[in-house]
Amino acid sequence: MLDKKKTIAVIGGAEPSPEEARLAEEVGRELARRGAILVCGGLGGVMEAACKGASSEGGVTIGILPGDNSRSANSYVQIPIVTGIGYARNVAVVKSAQAVIAVGGSYGTLSEIGHALQSSIPVIGLNTWSLSRNGQPDNSIILAQNPAEAVAKALNLVTD
Amino acid sequence: MLDKKKTIAVIGGAEPSPEEARLAEEVGRELARRGAILVCGGLGGVMEAACKGASSEGGVTIGILPGDNSRSANSYVQIPIVTGIGYARNVAVVKSAQAVIAVGGSYGTLSEIGHALQSSIPVIGLNTWSLSRNGQPDNSIILAQNPAEAVAKALNLVTD
Amino acid sequence: MLDKKKTIAVIGGAEPSPEEARLAEEVGRELARRGAILVCGGLGGVMEAACKGASSEGGVTIGILPGDNSRSANSYVQIPIVTGIGYARNVAVVKSAQAVIAVGGSYGTLSEIGHALQSSIPVIGLNTWSLSRNGQPDNSIILAQNPAEAVAKALNLVTD
Amino acid sequence: MLDKKKTIAVIGGAEPSPEEARLAEEVGRELARRGAILVCGGLGGVMEAACKGASSEGGVTIGILPGDNSRSANSYVQIPIVTGIGYARNVAVVKSAQAVIAVGGSYGTLSEIGHALQSSIPVIGLNTWSLSRNGQPDNSIILAQNPAEAVAKALNLVTD
């Protein structure tokens, strides 16, 4: 049975380092073990690694795709959403989740962090961006030391 | 097990006639019986009736919502996608499916029919719009006489 | 001086008949003569013909593009808006206008007619779609016999 | 005459400090003096201050609005684009420009910086976010000390 109240987005780049891919896969596994639905951007890299991990533990994976065709989804996406709206789909990725886990990531990930924080959706970070504004650190991204801690923090933040 | 190759959109208005609601619910039931995933706009009316029908037969229901919050989903949506893009989400509803079944419907449904046909996604119609252009009938909407026929025609059109 | 209260969308296909292109160009000219801003989807065909007509009379032309680059705009677009959201930009084309003039058109135009009528934005039709629902004609599209009449009807509907 | 090859986005928050508002207004003035078109998100705060500045020097101002109605535009927007797609419009704001000037800003601005850098659109920063990734500074945001320098850097980056 799907528990839609525990949907967690995993965001990160299409070209992760091997370590980032490993972290993302373990995040996916841990989300599945804890009964959460994984939502992501549906493509390769961190998105694929996370979906692979979740699938290996019997979890549900949603991929919200930028393009016009479900064939662009990585092979571990069970539910492809074909938006056709390009990177504006980043908004839907984060809004469809109760919390976001960022693993590494480049500028697309940065845009998703911005959209999530703008919508008051908590962001947990693993080896990702850190922010400061006018020289003052912004600590909105909640740091985690490892995948299990990231998932635990994300699920603790989900309001029942 | 989800078979994402059989995802069918059900489109129609938020304020259907009782007959349209009955048709939509039966479309949902039949889709679930035949193992298809139902995708819709996630709100009330035809969308809710179709999700209710699918849920009653153990089917999977996806609701691609226009607003900023999953609470706007009808209670039979198992997988809410929160787009935040308003009625531009109509594009995602049809693009996420291999075929579309229109039940009744108003102008939002008409826009979805246009988007589907523009993307060469077949549309099956039950008591819905009919079109002509420059005085010539356009027969792109495939007519069905009842929900079972609509679902059969939709699934026959899905390419494996 | 731009009078943003008179912004009229011209919608229609990328592959018009010669007659449709002629009508669109004259619609553009007439809009410019009457001081209205023209907004369109920014690409070729009806969109280009309308922008060409407006430009020839010193009018202002806005093109709301589906893709990622302003180079896709026709050469008569003065103000290209680059959305990157594909055909979901159809919503923005009609919402940015106080009235819509449809010239010919295919399924993309049909989707724009649906979005406009859903948002209570009046649609004037020249050789375009006609609609019926459940066998009953829907007369929401206001018919015009020629470009001057189409523009006159559109501007009359704009609330000051 | 509009020179669409010099369209610069000004991004920043709806609730700027007085100093940020002053900077944004001067950025707008300087853009207009140098013949550039100003595009922004069309609302209040930094967006309004920049439009006010540009208008005071006879410049052209475009506001790409998130909502469903042009009435939400600040009073200095000459060309309102009504997208109806919420904060997904942030993508269109930056993609419609050849360079972006960020003045202060909160998380929405951060998302726009991410979208711009993802699309290889240069970002010039005035009292805005600074970024680091995995503990390494990311210097993609080009720093400027004052509005004139920000505008000069932006226009120098525009490829003819």
XYZ file of C-alpha atoms in Angstrom:
640
model
C 0.000 0.000 0.000
C 1.333 3.375 -1.033
C 1.642 5.936 1.749
C 1.550 9.177 -0.162
C 2.206 11.124 2.996
C 5.783 9.962 2.871
C 6.976 11.049 -0.538
C 10.581 12.187 -0.595
C 12.340 13.799 -3.549
C 15.923 12.869 -4.314
C 17.657 15.524 -6.389
C 21.138 15.622 -7.869
C 23.029 15.800 -11.084
C 23.033 13.641 -14.170
C 26.821 13.242 -13.919
C 27.602 12.397 -10.316
C 30.937 11.256 -8.951
C 31.084 7.540 -8.105
C 30.769 8.484 -4.436
C 27.662 10.581 -5.103
C 26.118 7.734 -7.079
C 26.821 5.369 -4.203
C 25.245 7.771 -1.727
C 22.177 8.224 -3.924
C 21.666 4.500 -4.321
C 21.843 4.004 -0.580
C 19.384 6.880 -0.046
C 17.007 5.086 -2.416
C 17.390 1.785 -0.589
C 16.809 3.374 2.788
C 13.717 5.274 1.589
C 12.226 2.008 0.326
C 13.065 0.135 3.515
C 11.224 2.812 5.471
C 8.146 2.709 3.241
C 8.602 6.072 1.552
C 7.801 6.815 -2.083
C 10.744 8.213 -4.043
C 10.141 11.019 -6.506
C 12.864 12.426 -8.742
C 13.515 14.011 -12.103
C 13.524 10.597 -13.776
C 16.768 10.852 -15.725
C 20.264 9.401 -15.185
C 23.010 9.895 -12.639
C 21.855 10.557 -9.093
C 18.235 10.097 -10.179
C 18.917 6.675 -11.644
C 21.083 5.545 -8.743
C 18.386 6.505 -6.248
C 15.678 4.726 -8.248
C 17.900 1.651 -8.561
C 18.395 1.555 -4.827
C 14.701 1.980 -4.084
C 13.727 -0.667 -6.623
C 16.173 -3.155 -5.128
C 14.250 -2.907 -1.865
C 10.814 -3.071 -3.445
C 10.098 0.650 -3.236
C 7.965 2.816 -5.485
C 9.736 5.267 -7.818
C 8.249 8.256 -9.641
C 10.161 10.131 -12.339
C 8.937 13.586 -13.347
C 10.498 13.998 -16.759
C 11.339 17.249 -18.563
C 10.833 15.952 -22.085
C 8.051 14.663 -24.279
C 8.569 10.949 -23.959
C 8.641 8.359 -21.221
C 11.514 6.611 -22.979
C 13.885 9.162 -21.472
C 13.165 7.754 -18.010
C 15.837 5.638 -16.388
C 14.943 1.979 -16.276
C 14.165 2.007 -12.542
C 11.375 4.567 -12.829
C 8.102 2.764 -12.267
C 5.802 5.737 -12.712
C 6.988 8.151 -15.402
C 5.299 11.552 -15.507
C 5.863 13.168 -18.888
C 5.611 16.904 -18.436
C 6.946 18.357 -21.691
C 7.849 21.545 -19.792
C 11.633 21.211 -19.661
C 13.426 22.293 -16.520
C 10.316 24.030 -15.264
C 9.527 20.496 -14.142
C 12.021 21.034 -11.332
C 9.238 22.849 -9.511
C 6.988 19.788 -9.723
C 9.725 17.462 -8.497
C 10.107 19.308 -5.212
C 6.464 20.277 -4.750
C 5.412 16.639 -5.086
C 7.481 15.727 -2.024
C 7.202 16.450 1.683
C 10.972 16.746 1.958
C 13.921 16.806 -0.415
C 17.289 15.076 -0.184
C 20.013 16.678 -2.330
C 22.991 14.524 -3.240
C 25.832 16.475 -4.870
C 24.345 18.271 -7.825
C 24.973 21.086 -10.207
C 22.956 24.166 -11.173
C 19.726 22.290 -11.884
C 19.921 20.926 -8.362
C 20.567 24.449 -7.087
C 17.364 25.609 -8.792
C 15.461 22.791 -7.112
C 16.898 23.712 -3.716
C 15.707 27.282 -4.337
C 12.220 26.168 -5.359
C 11.937 23.836 -2.352
C 13.039 26.434 0.197
C 10.740 29.017 -1.425
C 7.858 26.602 -0.844
C 8.954 25.802 2.731
C 9.772 22.222 1.815
C 12.743 21.088 3.912
C 15.988 20.199 2.146
C 18.510 17.723 3.536
C 21.963 17.881 1.963
C 24.597 15.221 1.343
C 27.782 16.660 -0.190
C 25.782 19.360 -1.891
C 25.597 23.139 -2.205
C 26.085 25.463 0.712
C 24.748 28.959 0.632
C 25.474 32.372 1.964
C 23.775 35.652 1.338
C 25.435 39.026 1.647
C 28.304 37.232 3.350
C 26.101 35.594 5.983
C 25.792 31.803 5.939
C 22.275 30.540 5.215
C 21.764 27.304 7.099
C 18.465 26.308 5.551
C 19.938 23.166 4.035
C 19.965 20.566 6.795
C 23.234 18.670 6.711
C 23.438 14.907 6.928
C 26.583 12.812 7.278
C 25.331 9.727 5.478
C 22.317 8.326 3.611
C 20.646 6.769 6.640
C 20.860 10.037 8.526
C 19.533 11.958 5.513
C 16.513 9.689 5.221
C 15.898 9.736 8.955
C 15.962 13.530 9.000
C 13.700 13.766 5.970
C 11.107 11.406 7.401
C 11.210 13.060 10.803
C 10.253 16.315 9.121
C 7.215 14.884 7.386
C 4.133 16.032 9.207
C 1.542 13.344 9.690
C 3.383 -4.886 -10.417
C 2.888 -1.638 -12.247
C 2.866 -1.873 -16.033
C 3.755 1.648 -17.043
C 3.236 0.779 -20.690
C -0.492 0.822 -20.044
C -1.142 4.241 -18.597
C -4.435 5.758 -19.682
C -5.567 9.308 -18.959
C -9.189 9.961 -18.063
C -10.179 13.573 -18.686
C -13.428 15.392 -18.030
C -14.949 18.198 -16.108
C -15.107 18.971 -12.412
C -18.893 19.293 -12.634
C -20.170 16.292 -14.576
C -23.764 15.227 -14.982
C -24.740 12.177 -12.914
C -24.561 10.108 -16.103
C -21.046 11.344 -16.882
C -19.926 10.573 -13.342
C -21.347 7.063 -13.697
C -19.535 6.565 -16.994
C -16.256 7.832 -15.534
C -16.481 5.544 -12.539
C -17.062 2.557 -14.788
C -14.138 3.590 -17.013
C -11.953 3.634 -13.896
C -13.168 0.203 -12.805
C -12.555 -1.289 -16.233
C -9.073 0.209 -16.504
C -8.150 -1.357 -13.166
C -9.613 -4.719 -14.091
C -7.461 -4.727 -17.188
C -4.275 -3.788 -15.332
C -3.912 -0.257 -16.611
C -2.663 2.689 -14.564
C -5.084 5.621 -14.463
C -3.730 9.140 -14.731
C -5.904 12.230 -14.423
C -5.926 15.840 -13.291
C -6.488 14.759 -9.705
C -9.426 16.979 -8.792
C -13.176 16.322 -8.436
C -15.975 15.384 -10.792
C -15.018 13.036 -13.623
C -11.486 12.792 -12.222
C -12.713 11.702 -8.818
C -15.300 9.289 -10.195
C -12.699 7.593 -12.377
C -10.239 7.303 -9.477
C -12.985 5.931 -7.263
C -13.820 3.277 -9.811
C -10.186 2.290 -10.312
C -9.554 2.145 -6.576
C -12.568 -0.088 -6.036
C -10.937 -2.656 -8.298
C -7.466 -2.330 -6.784
C -6.045 -0.154 -9.537
C -3.344 2.490 -9.357
C -4.371 6.159 -9.654
C -2.157 9.155 -10.416
C -3.424 12.732 -10.060
C -1.444 15.514 -11.736
C -2.586 18.558 -9.814
C -2.608 22.185 -10.975
C -2.058 23.756 -7.574
C 0.575 23.910 -4.892
C -0.684 21.315 -2.499
C -1.518 17.624 -2.534
C -4.508 18.297 -0.303
C -6.446 19.393 -3.380
C -6.331 15.822 -4.693
C -9.497 13.802 -4.530
C -9.378 11.096 -1.886
C -8.944 8.283 -4.421
C -5.676 9.623 -5.833
C -2.885 7.364 -4.623
C -0.004 9.205 -6.274
C -0.444 12.979 -6.254
C 1.889 14.980 -8.473
C 1.946 18.601 -7.354
C 2.921 20.729 -10.324
C 2.167 24.288 -9.248
C 1.768 25.242 -12.913
C -1.996 25.679 -13.075
C -3.801 24.516 -16.177
C -0.537 24.135 -18.044
C -0.563 20.822 -16.206
C -3.147 19.658 -18.744
C -0.225 18.995 -21.076
C 1.384 16.665 -18.538
C -1.868 14.780 -17.939
C -2.152 13.730 -21.567
C 1.564 13.309 -22.276
C 1.886 10.921 -19.345
C -0.576 8.523 -20.972
C -0.480 6.287 -24.040
C -4.125 7.044 -24.762
C -6.790 9.383 -23.419
C -10.446 8.744 -22.612
C -12.593 11.888 -22.524
C -15.854 11.712 -20.591
C -18.093 14.731 -21.114
C -16.040 17.779 -20.253
C -15.882 21.482 -20.682
C -13.204 23.825 -22.055
C -10.371 22.444 -19.941
C -11.138 19.041 -21.409
C -11.163 20.600 -24.867
C -7.664 21.958 -24.258
C -6.520 18.493 -23.219
C -8.026 16.960 -26.355
C -6.095 19.534 -28.393
C -2.833 18.832 -26.587
C -3.284 15.064 -26.964
C -4.051 15.192 -30.669
C -1.165 17.614 -31.212
C 1.129 15.025 -29.640
C -0.413 12.133 -31.627
C -1.840 10.560 -28.489
C -5.161 8.899 -29.374
C -8.350 10.223 -27.790
C -11.425 8.090 -27.195
C -14.620 10.000 -26.526
C -17.679 9.212 -24.401
C -20.357 11.896 -24.641
C -17.730 14.532 -25.243
C -16.752 17.232 -27.735
C -17.031 16.797 -31.458
C -15.026 18.911 -33.812
C -15.178 20.386 -37.244
C -12.798 22.687 -39.007
C -13.773 25.031 -41.782
C -17.084 23.199 -41.945
C -15.492 19.770 -42.390
C -15.939 17.210 -39.594
C -12.700 16.190 -37.904
C -13.007 12.582 -36.816
C -9.850 12.352 -34.757
C -11.778 11.654 -31.579
C -12.552 7.921 -31.606
C -16.119 7.389 -30.483
C -17.095 4.754 -27.933
C -20.588 3.741 -26.948
C -19.845 2.713 -23.397
C -17.030 2.524 -20.832
C -15.966 -1.026 -21.671
C -15.665 -0.158 -25.333
C -13.747 3.026 -24.520
C -11.230 1.118 -22.412
C -10.927 -1.662 -24.991
C -10.252 0.846 -27.753
C -7.728 2.731 -25.632
C -5.794 -0.392 -24.692
C -5.850 -1.703 -28.258
C -4.131 1.486 -29.334
C -1.314 1.164 -26.847
C 1.770 0.002 -28.676
C 3.726 -2.669 -26.881
C 3.280 54.427 -26.211
C 2.252 50.870 -25.500
C -1.348 50.402 -24.412
C -1.141 47.086 -22.632
C -4.884 47.096 -22.109
C -5.285 46.261 -25.767
C -3.244 43.117 -26.193
C -4.741 40.645 -28.629
C -3.478 37.122 -29.281
C -3.437 35.760 -32.797
C -3.378 31.963 -32.866
C -3.176 29.545 -35.752
C -1.073 26.841 -37.274
C 2.526 26.769 -38.439
C 1.402 25.456 -41.837
C -1.512 27.637 -42.965
C -3.103 27.687 -46.385
C -2.204 30.727 -48.484
C -5.650 32.142 -47.705
C -5.125 31.694 -43.963
C -1.718 33.365 -44.176
C -3.305 36.279 -46.038
C -6.027 36.594 -43.398
C -3.485 36.478 -40.579
C -1.326 39.164 -42.142
C -4.332 41.442 -42.537
C -5.362 40.768 -38.922
C -1.872 41.861 -37.880
C -2.040 45.010 -39.962
C -5.437 45.951 -38.599
C -4.386 45.357 -34.977
C -1.429 47.687 -35.460
C -3.522 50.339 -37.156
C -5.844 50.313 -34.177
C -3.032 50.577 -31.649
C -3.257 47.064 -30.225
C -0.268 44.948 -29.164
C -0.081 41.568 -30.905
C 0.910 38.508 -28.894
C 1.392 35.087 -30.465
C 3.352 31.860 -30.188
C 6.268 33.416 -32.014
C 6.896 30.737 -34.631
C 6.073 30.492 -38.361
C 2.899 30.247 -40.411
C -0.058 32.197 -39.066
C 2.104 33.571 -36.266
C 4.693 34.933 -38.680
C 2.122 36.326 -41.101
C 0.354 38.183 -38.300
C 3.635 39.610 -36.963
C 4.625 40.644 -40.471
C 1.364 42.497 -40.945
C 1.613 44.240 -37.589
C 5.227 45.234 -38.196
C 4.363 46.705 -41.578
C 2.051 49.128 -39.811
C 4.454 49.962 -37.004
C 2.808 47.711 -34.414
C 4.351 45.916 -31.452
C 4.722 42.125 -31.642
C 5.348 39.685 -28.790
C 6.239 36.026 -29.423
C 5.896 33.567 -26.538
C 8.154 30.746 -27.654
C 7.967 27.079 -26.641
C 11.670 26.354 -26.906
C 14.910 27.363 -25.262
C 16.167 29.976 -27.670
C 14.988 33.247 -29.111
C 16.433 32.282 -32.468
C 13.323 30.182 -33.103
C 11.244 33.361 -33.251
C 10.066 34.549 -36.636
C 11.869 37.634 -37.836
C 8.916 39.949 -37.156
C 8.803 39.224 -33.415
C 10.086 42.293 -31.612
C 9.787 40.948 -28.081
C 10.627 37.257 -27.800
C 9.677 35.521 -24.559
C 11.638 32.296 -24.188
C 9.666 29.958 -21.975
C 11.379 26.601 -22.339
C 8.078 24.925 -21.400
C 7.039 23.535 -24.776
C 3.386 23.617 -25.705
C 2.427 24.449 -22.146
C 3.306 27.938 -23.352
C -0.039 27.922 -25.178
C -1.598 28.847 -21.853
C 0.609 31.939 -21.570
C -0.172 33.019 -25.127
C -3.885 33.286 -24.449
C -3.672 34.486 -20.837
C -1.459 37.382 -21.902
C -4.245 38.739 -24.132
C -7.616 40.328 -23.490
C -9.064 38.556 -26.521
C -7.944 35.903 -28.986
C -8.322 35.766 -32.772
C -8.004 32.250 -34.223
C -7.123 31.965 -37.904
C -7.436 28.432 -39.260
C -5.337 26.212 -37.059
C -4.762 22.644 -36.090
C -4.728 20.839 -32.738
C -2.371 23.252 -31.023
C -4.793 26.031 -31.893
C -7.628 23.894 -30.557
C -5.787 23.584 -27.236
C -5.383 27.363 -27.126
C -9.093 27.865 -27.826
C -9.841 25.523 -24.919
C -7.470 27.340 -22.571
C -8.875 30.744 -23.572
C -12.510 29.745 -23.109
C -11.650 28.062 -19.803
C -10.225 31.393 -18.632
C -13.206 33.376 -19.969
C -11.058 35.101 -22.578
C -13.181 35.697 -25.687
C -12.227 33.918 -28.912
C -13.012 35.296 -32.363
C -12.755 32.796 -35.210
C -11.788 33.185 -38.862
C -12.036 29.908 -40.771
C -11.239 27.960 -37.655
C -12.623 25.170 -35.485
C -16.267 24.832 -34.651
C -17.389 22.889 -31.650
C -20.254 20.826 -30.444
C -20.717 18.916 -27.253
C -22.965 15.936 -26.852
C -24.437 16.811 -30.229
C -25.287 20.389 -29.237
C -23.457 23.226 -30.999
C -21.283 25.317 -28.717
C -21.266 28.861 -29.989
C -18.563 30.238 -27.738
C -16.293 31.015 -30.652
C -17.470 34.352 -32.060
C -17.490 34.181 -35.844
C -16.042 36.909 -38.021
C -16.284 37.185 -41.790
C -13.030 39.023 -42.405
C -9.949 40.363 -40.610
C -11.332 43.849 -40.005
C -14.459 42.406 -38.433
C -12.384 40.028 -36.306
C -10.249 42.863 -34.975
C -13.249 45.098 -34.394
C -15.023 42.372 -32.427
C -11.903 41.616 -30.399
C -11.304 45.237 -29.461
C -14.957 45.823 -28.663
C -14.725 43.011 -26.128
C -11.747 44.471 -24.324
C -12.923 46.052 -21.132
C -11.444 49.425 -20.472
C 13.366 50.880 -31.614
C 13.605 47.770 -29.497
C 16.925 45.940 -29.622
C 15.913 42.489 -28.521
C 19.532 41.374 -28.557
C 20.046 43.354 -25.375
C 17.456 41.982 -23.010
C 18.639 41.789 -19.416
C 16.749 40.155 -16.559
C 16.743 41.785 -13.153
C 15.920 39.320 -10.387
C 15.482 39.813 -6.682
C 13.018 39.520 -3.876
C 9.609 41.025 -3.318
C 10.735 42.363 0.050
C 14.097 44.056 -0.463
C 15.963 46.219 2.000
C 15.865 49.945 1.200
C 19.452 49.640 -0.061
C 18.519 46.757 -2.384
C 15.557 48.705 -3.734
C 17.841 51.655 -4.404
C 20.340 49.431 -6.208
C 17.595 47.838 -8.304
C 16.157 51.171 -9.333
C 19.582 52.386 -10.424
C 20.141 49.140 -12.360
C 16.871 49.802 -14.179
C 17.846 53.372 -14.980
C 21.239 52.345 -16.279
C 19.771 49.552 -18.449
C 17.393 52.048 -20.050
C 20.128 54.622 -20.615
C 22.124 51.992 -22.437
C 19.209 50.901 -24.628
C 18.597 47.510 -23.059
C 15.185 45.936 -22.530
C 14.469 44.983 -18.920
C 12.714 41.690 -18.192
C 11.705 40.632 -14.703
C 9.124 38.673 -12.758
C 6.734 41.613 -12.849
C 5.828 41.823 -9.174
C 6.888 44.161 -6.361
C 10.100 44.841 -4.495
C 13.274 44.588 -6.555
C 11.194 43.933 -9.666
C 9.154 47.089 -9.199
C 12.156 49.235 -8.312
C 14.008 48.113 -11.432
C 10.972 48.755 -13.652
C 10.516 52.168 -12.052
C 14.102 53.063 -12.788
C 13.926 51.880 -16.378
C 10.648 53.699 -16.977
C 12.063 56.940 -15.623
C 14.665 56.831 -18.375
C 12.237 55.835 -21.128
C 13.181 52.158 -21.172
C 11.053 49.148 -22.049
C 9.959 46.836 -19.220
C 8.604 43.294 -19.498
C 7.056 41.487 -16.533
C 6.657 37.701 -16.709
C 3.992 37.072 -14.119
C 3.348 33.867 -12.167
C -0.398 34.322 -11.785
C -3.490 34.456 -13.926
C -3.974 38.169 -14.248
C -2.037 41.157 -15.495
C -3.376 43.217 -12.607
C -0.704 41.655 -10.395
C 1.983 43.447 -12.391
C 3.658 46.430 -10.802
C 2.616 49.715 -12.338
C 5.904 50.174 -14.214
C 5.542 46.988 -16.276
C 4.741 47.997 -19.824
C 4.466 44.503 -21.272
C 2.884 42.012 -18.884
C 3.184 38.338 -19.808
C 0.594 36.319 -17.920
C 1.866 32.770 -17.607
C -0.444 31.135 -15.082
C 2.361 28.681 -14.250
C 3.378 29.975 -10.829
C 7.053 29.959 -9.928
C 7.856 27.772 -12.918
C 7.797 31.150 -14.640
C 11.203 31.779 -13.082
C 12.624 29.685 -15.923
C 11.075 31.987 -18.523
C 12.360 35.111 -16.778
C 15.974 34.063 -17.107
C 15.694 32.309 -20.479
C 14.199 35.444 -22.016
C 17.374 37.385 -21.215
C 20.931 37.304 -22.497
C 22.260 38.020 -19.009
C 20.837 38.248 -15.499
C 21.507 40.792 -12.752
C 20.609 39.552 -9.259
C 19.999 42.179 -6.594
C 19.713 40.746 -3.087
C 17.039 38.103 -3.214
C 15.671 35.141 -1.355
C 15.003 31.542 -2.377
C 13.038 32.379 -5.515
C 16.029 34.392 -6.669
C 18.250 31.430 -5.824
C 16.128 29.213 -8.055
C 16.478 31.725 -10.878
C 20.247 31.835 -10.435
C 20.262 28.032 -10.707
C 18.112 28.032 -13.831
C 20.257 30.724 -15.464
C 23.561 29.005 -14.765
C 22.091 25.677 -15.903
C 21.274 27.351 -19.232
C 24.701 29.041 -19.475
C 23.157 32.484 -19.083
C 25.620 34.688 -17.171
C 24.608 36.010 -13.747
C 25.944 39.248 -12.283
C 25.421 39.675 -8.555
C 24.875 42.745 -6.397
C 24.638 41.893 -2.700
C 23.193 38.513 -3.528
C 23.805 34.809 -2.900
C 27.226 33.262 -2.930
C 27.671 29.601 -3.497
C 29.960 26.771 -2.616
C 29.737 23.112 -3.404
C 31.314 20.384 -1.351
C 33.198 23.089 0.475
C 34.672 24.597 -2.700
C 33.609 28.117 -3.674
C 31.705 28.306 -6.939
C 32.509 31.600 -8.591
C 29.954 31.443 -11.380
C 28.139 34.513 -10.111
C 30.075 37.510 -11.428
C 30.383 40.108 -8.703
C 29.710 43.779 -9.277
C 30.333 46.613 -6.855
C 27.588 48.936 -8.016
C 24.684 49.165 -10.501
C 26.686 50.774 -13.297
C 29.306 48.062 -13.089
C 26.621 45.352 -13.024
C 24.987 46.703 -16.162
C 28.335 47.187 -17.901
C 29.338 43.606 -17.156
C 25.967 42.261 -18.279
C 26.030 44.118 -21.586
C 29.641 43.190 -22.248
C 28.638 39.543 -21.983
C 25.868 39.814 -24.534
C 27.076 38.280 -27.746
C 26.191 40.254 -30.826
